[in-house]
Amino acid sequence: MPHLNIEYSANLEDALDIQALVDQIHETALGTGIFPLGGVRTRAEARKHYRIANGDPRAGYIHMMVRIGSGRDAETRRSAGDRIFAALCEFTHEEFESRPLALSFELHEIPPEMAWRKNNLHELLKKESSQ
């Protein structure tokens, strides 16, 4: 964990390099030092059908939801959330200054009794690093 989900209005695709946003958010999450490399998943999905506020066609939005495994204290979660949201704000700064744009962010802990996982990435990464 974490899983970083970026949902955005499709009208931002011509204005932002979405893959670069995914890469920046992914690296920022890793840079917090609290998430293992083999557990970080970052993805983005455009929404073609949406209406924002008064319907201005220039208006856009990005909503991020980060879901993490349980066990970290509130201060650690808050610090990670602050850093990831700051990266989103920095990446979108120019667009934010030039058009209507709504940014939102949520961080949720997944209760361990409600999570099932099967992952061989940690083992593969250990093998790669020892070679």
CSV table of C-alpha atoms in Angstrom, one decimal:
chain,number,residue,atom,x,y,z
A,1,MET,CA,0.0,0.0,0.0
A,2,PRO,CA,-0.8,2.8,-0.8
A,3,HIS,CA,-3.1,2.9,-3.8
A,4,LEU,CA,-3.2,6.4,-5.2
A,5,ASN,CA,-6.2,7.0,-7.5
A,6,ILE,CA,-6.4,10.1,-9.5
A,7,GLU,CA,-9.8,10.9,-11.1
A,8,TYR,CA,-9.9,14.0,-13.4
A,9,SER,CA,-12.2,15.7,-15.8
A,10,ALA,CA,-11.3,14.7,-19.4
A,11,ASN,CA,-11.0,18.4,-20.4
A,12,LEU,CA,-7.7,18.5,-18.6
A,13,GLU,CA,-6.0,16.0,-20.9
A,14,ASP,CA,-4.9,18.6,-23.4
A,15,ALA,CA,-3.6,20.9,-20.7
A,16,LEU,CA,-1.8,18.5,-18.4
A,17,ASP,CA,0.7,15.7,-19.0
A,18,ILE,CA,-1.3,13.1,-17.1
A,19,GLN,CA,1.5,10.5,-17.1
A,20,ALA,CA,3.9,13.1,-15.7
A,21,LEU,CA,1.3,13.7,-12.9
A,22,VAL,CA,1.1,10.0,-12.2
A,23,ASP,CA,4.9,9.8,-12.0
A,24,GLN,CA,5.2,12.9,-9.8
A,25,ILE,CA,2.5,11.6,-7.3
A,26,HIS,CA,4.1,8.1,-7.3
A,27,GLU,CA,7.6,9.5,-6.6
A,28,THR,CA,6.2,11.8,-3.9
A,29,ALA,CA,4.5,8.9,-2.1
A,30,LEU,CA,7.7,6.9,-2.2
A,31,GLY,CA,9.6,10.0,-1.0
A,32,THR,CA,7.6,10.0,2.2
A,33,GLY,CA,9.6,7.0,3.3
A,34,ILE,CA,6.7,5.3,4.8
A,35,PHE,CA,5.4,3.2,1.9
A,36,PRO,CA,7.3,0.1,0.5
A,37,LEU,CA,8.2,0.3,-3.2
A,38,GLY,CA,6.5,-3.0,-4.0
A,39,GLY,CA,3.2,-1.7,-2.5
A,40,VAL,CA,2.8,1.6,-4.3
A,41,ARG,CA,0.2,1.7,-7.1
A,42,THR,CA,-0.7,5.0,-8.8
A,43,ARG,CA,-3.3,5.3,-11.5
A,44,ALA,CA,-5.3,8.0,-13.2
A,45,GLU,CA,-8.7,7.9,-15.0
A,46,ALA,CA,-10.4,10.5,-17.0
A,47,ARG,CA,-14.1,11.1,-16.6
A,48,LYS,CA,-15.8,12.0,-19.8
A,49,HIS,CA,-19.2,12.8,-18.3
A,50,TYR,CA,-19.3,15.5,-15.6
A,51,ARG,CA,-20.6,18.9,-14.8
A,52,ILE,CA,-18.8,21.3,-12.5
A,53,ALA,CA,-20.4,24.2,-10.7
A,54,ASN,CA,-22.2,26.4,-13.2
A,55,GLY,CA,-21.3,24.2,-16.2
A,56,ASP,CA,-18.4,26.4,-17.5
A,57,PRO,CA,-16.8,24.1,-20.1
A,58,ARG,CA,-13.3,25.4,-19.1
A,59,ALA,CA,-13.8,24.2,-15.5
A,60,GLY,CA,-11.9,21.1,-14.5
A,61,TYR,CA,-11.4,18.9,-11.5
A,62,ILE,CA,-8.9,16.4,-10.0
A,63,HIS,CA,-9.9,14.3,-7.1
A,64,MET,CA,-7.3,12.0,-5.5
A,65,MET,CA,-8.2,9.2,-3.1
A,66,VAL,CA,-5.3,7.5,-1.4
A,67,ARG,CA,-6.0,4.2,0.4
A,68,ILE,CA,-3.4,2.9,2.8
A,69,GLY,CA,-2.9,-0.1,5.0
A,70,SER,CA,-3.6,0.4,8.7
A,71,GLY,CA,-1.1,0.9,11.5
A,72,ARG,CA,0.3,4.4,11.0
A,73,ASP,CA,-0.4,7.1,13.5
A,74,ALA,CA,-2.4,10.2,12.6
A,75,GLU,CA,0.7,12.4,12.4
A,76,THR,CA,2.4,10.1,9.9
A,77,ARG,CA,-0.8,9.9,7.8
A,78,ARG,CA,-1.3,13.7,7.9
A,79,SER,CA,2.4,14.3,6.9
A,80,ALA,CA,2.1,11.9,4.0
A,81,GLY,CA,-1.2,13.4,2.9
A,82,ASP,CA,0.2,17.0,3.1
A,83,ARG,CA,3.2,16.0,0.9
A,84,ILE,CA,1.1,14.3,-1.7
A,85,PHE,CA,-1.5,17.0,-1.9
A,86,ALA,CA,1.3,19.6,-2.1
A,87,ALA,CA,2.7,17.7,-5.1
A,88,LEU,CA,-0.7,17.8,-6.8
A,89,CYS,CA,-1.0,21.5,-6.1
A,90,GLU,CA,2.5,22.3,-7.4
A,91,PHE,CA,2.0,20.2,-10.6
A,92,THR,CA,-1.3,21.9,-11.4
A,93,HIS,CA,-0.3,25.4,-10.4
A,94,GLU,CA,-0.3,27.0,-13.8
A,95,GLU,CA,-3.7,25.5,-14.7
A,96,PHE,CA,-5.1,26.5,-11.3
A,97,GLU,CA,-4.1,30.1,-12.0
A,98,SER,CA,-5.5,30.2,-15.5
A,99,ARG,CA,-8.9,28.4,-15.4
A,100,PRO,CA,-11.6,27.2,-12.9
A,101,LEU,CA,-10.1,24.1,-11.3
A,102,ALA,CA,-11.2,22.2,-8.2
A,103,LEU,CA,-8.6,20.0,-6.5
A,104,SER,CA,-9.6,17.6,-3.7
A,105,PHE,CA,-7.8,14.9,-1.8
A,106,GLU,CA,-8.7,12.1,0.7
A,107,LEU,CA,-6.6,9.6,2.5
A,108,HIS,CA,-8.3,6.5,3.9
A,109,GLU,CA,-7.0,3.7,6.0
A,110,ILE,CA,-8.2,0.2,5.0
A,111,PRO,CA,-9.2,-1.9,7.9
A,112,PRO,CA,-7.0,-5.0,7.9
A,113,GLU,CA,-10.0,-7.4,8.4
A,114,MET,CA,-11.4,-6.1,5.2
A,115,ALA,CA,-8.4,-6.4,2.9
A,116,TRP,CA,-7.2,-9.3,0.9
A,117,ARG,CA,-3.9,-9.2,-1.0
A,118,LYS,CA,-1.6,-11.4,-3.0
A,119,ASN,CA,1.6,-9.7,-4.2
A,120,ASN,CA,4.9,-11.1,-5.4
A,121,LEU,CA,6.4,-7.7,-6.1
A,122,HIS,CA,8.3,-7.4,-2.8
A,123,GLU,CA,10.1,-10.7,-3.4
A,124,LEU,CA,11.0,-9.7,-7.0
A,125,LEU,CA,12.3,-6.3,-6.0
A,126,LYS,CA,14.5,-7.9,-3.3
A,127,LYS,CA,16.0,-10.3,-5.9
A,128,GLU,CA,16.6,-7.5,-8.3
A,129,SER,CA,18.4,-5.4,-5.7
A,130,SER,CA,20.6,-8.2,-4.6
A,131,GLN,CA,21.9,-8.9,-8.1
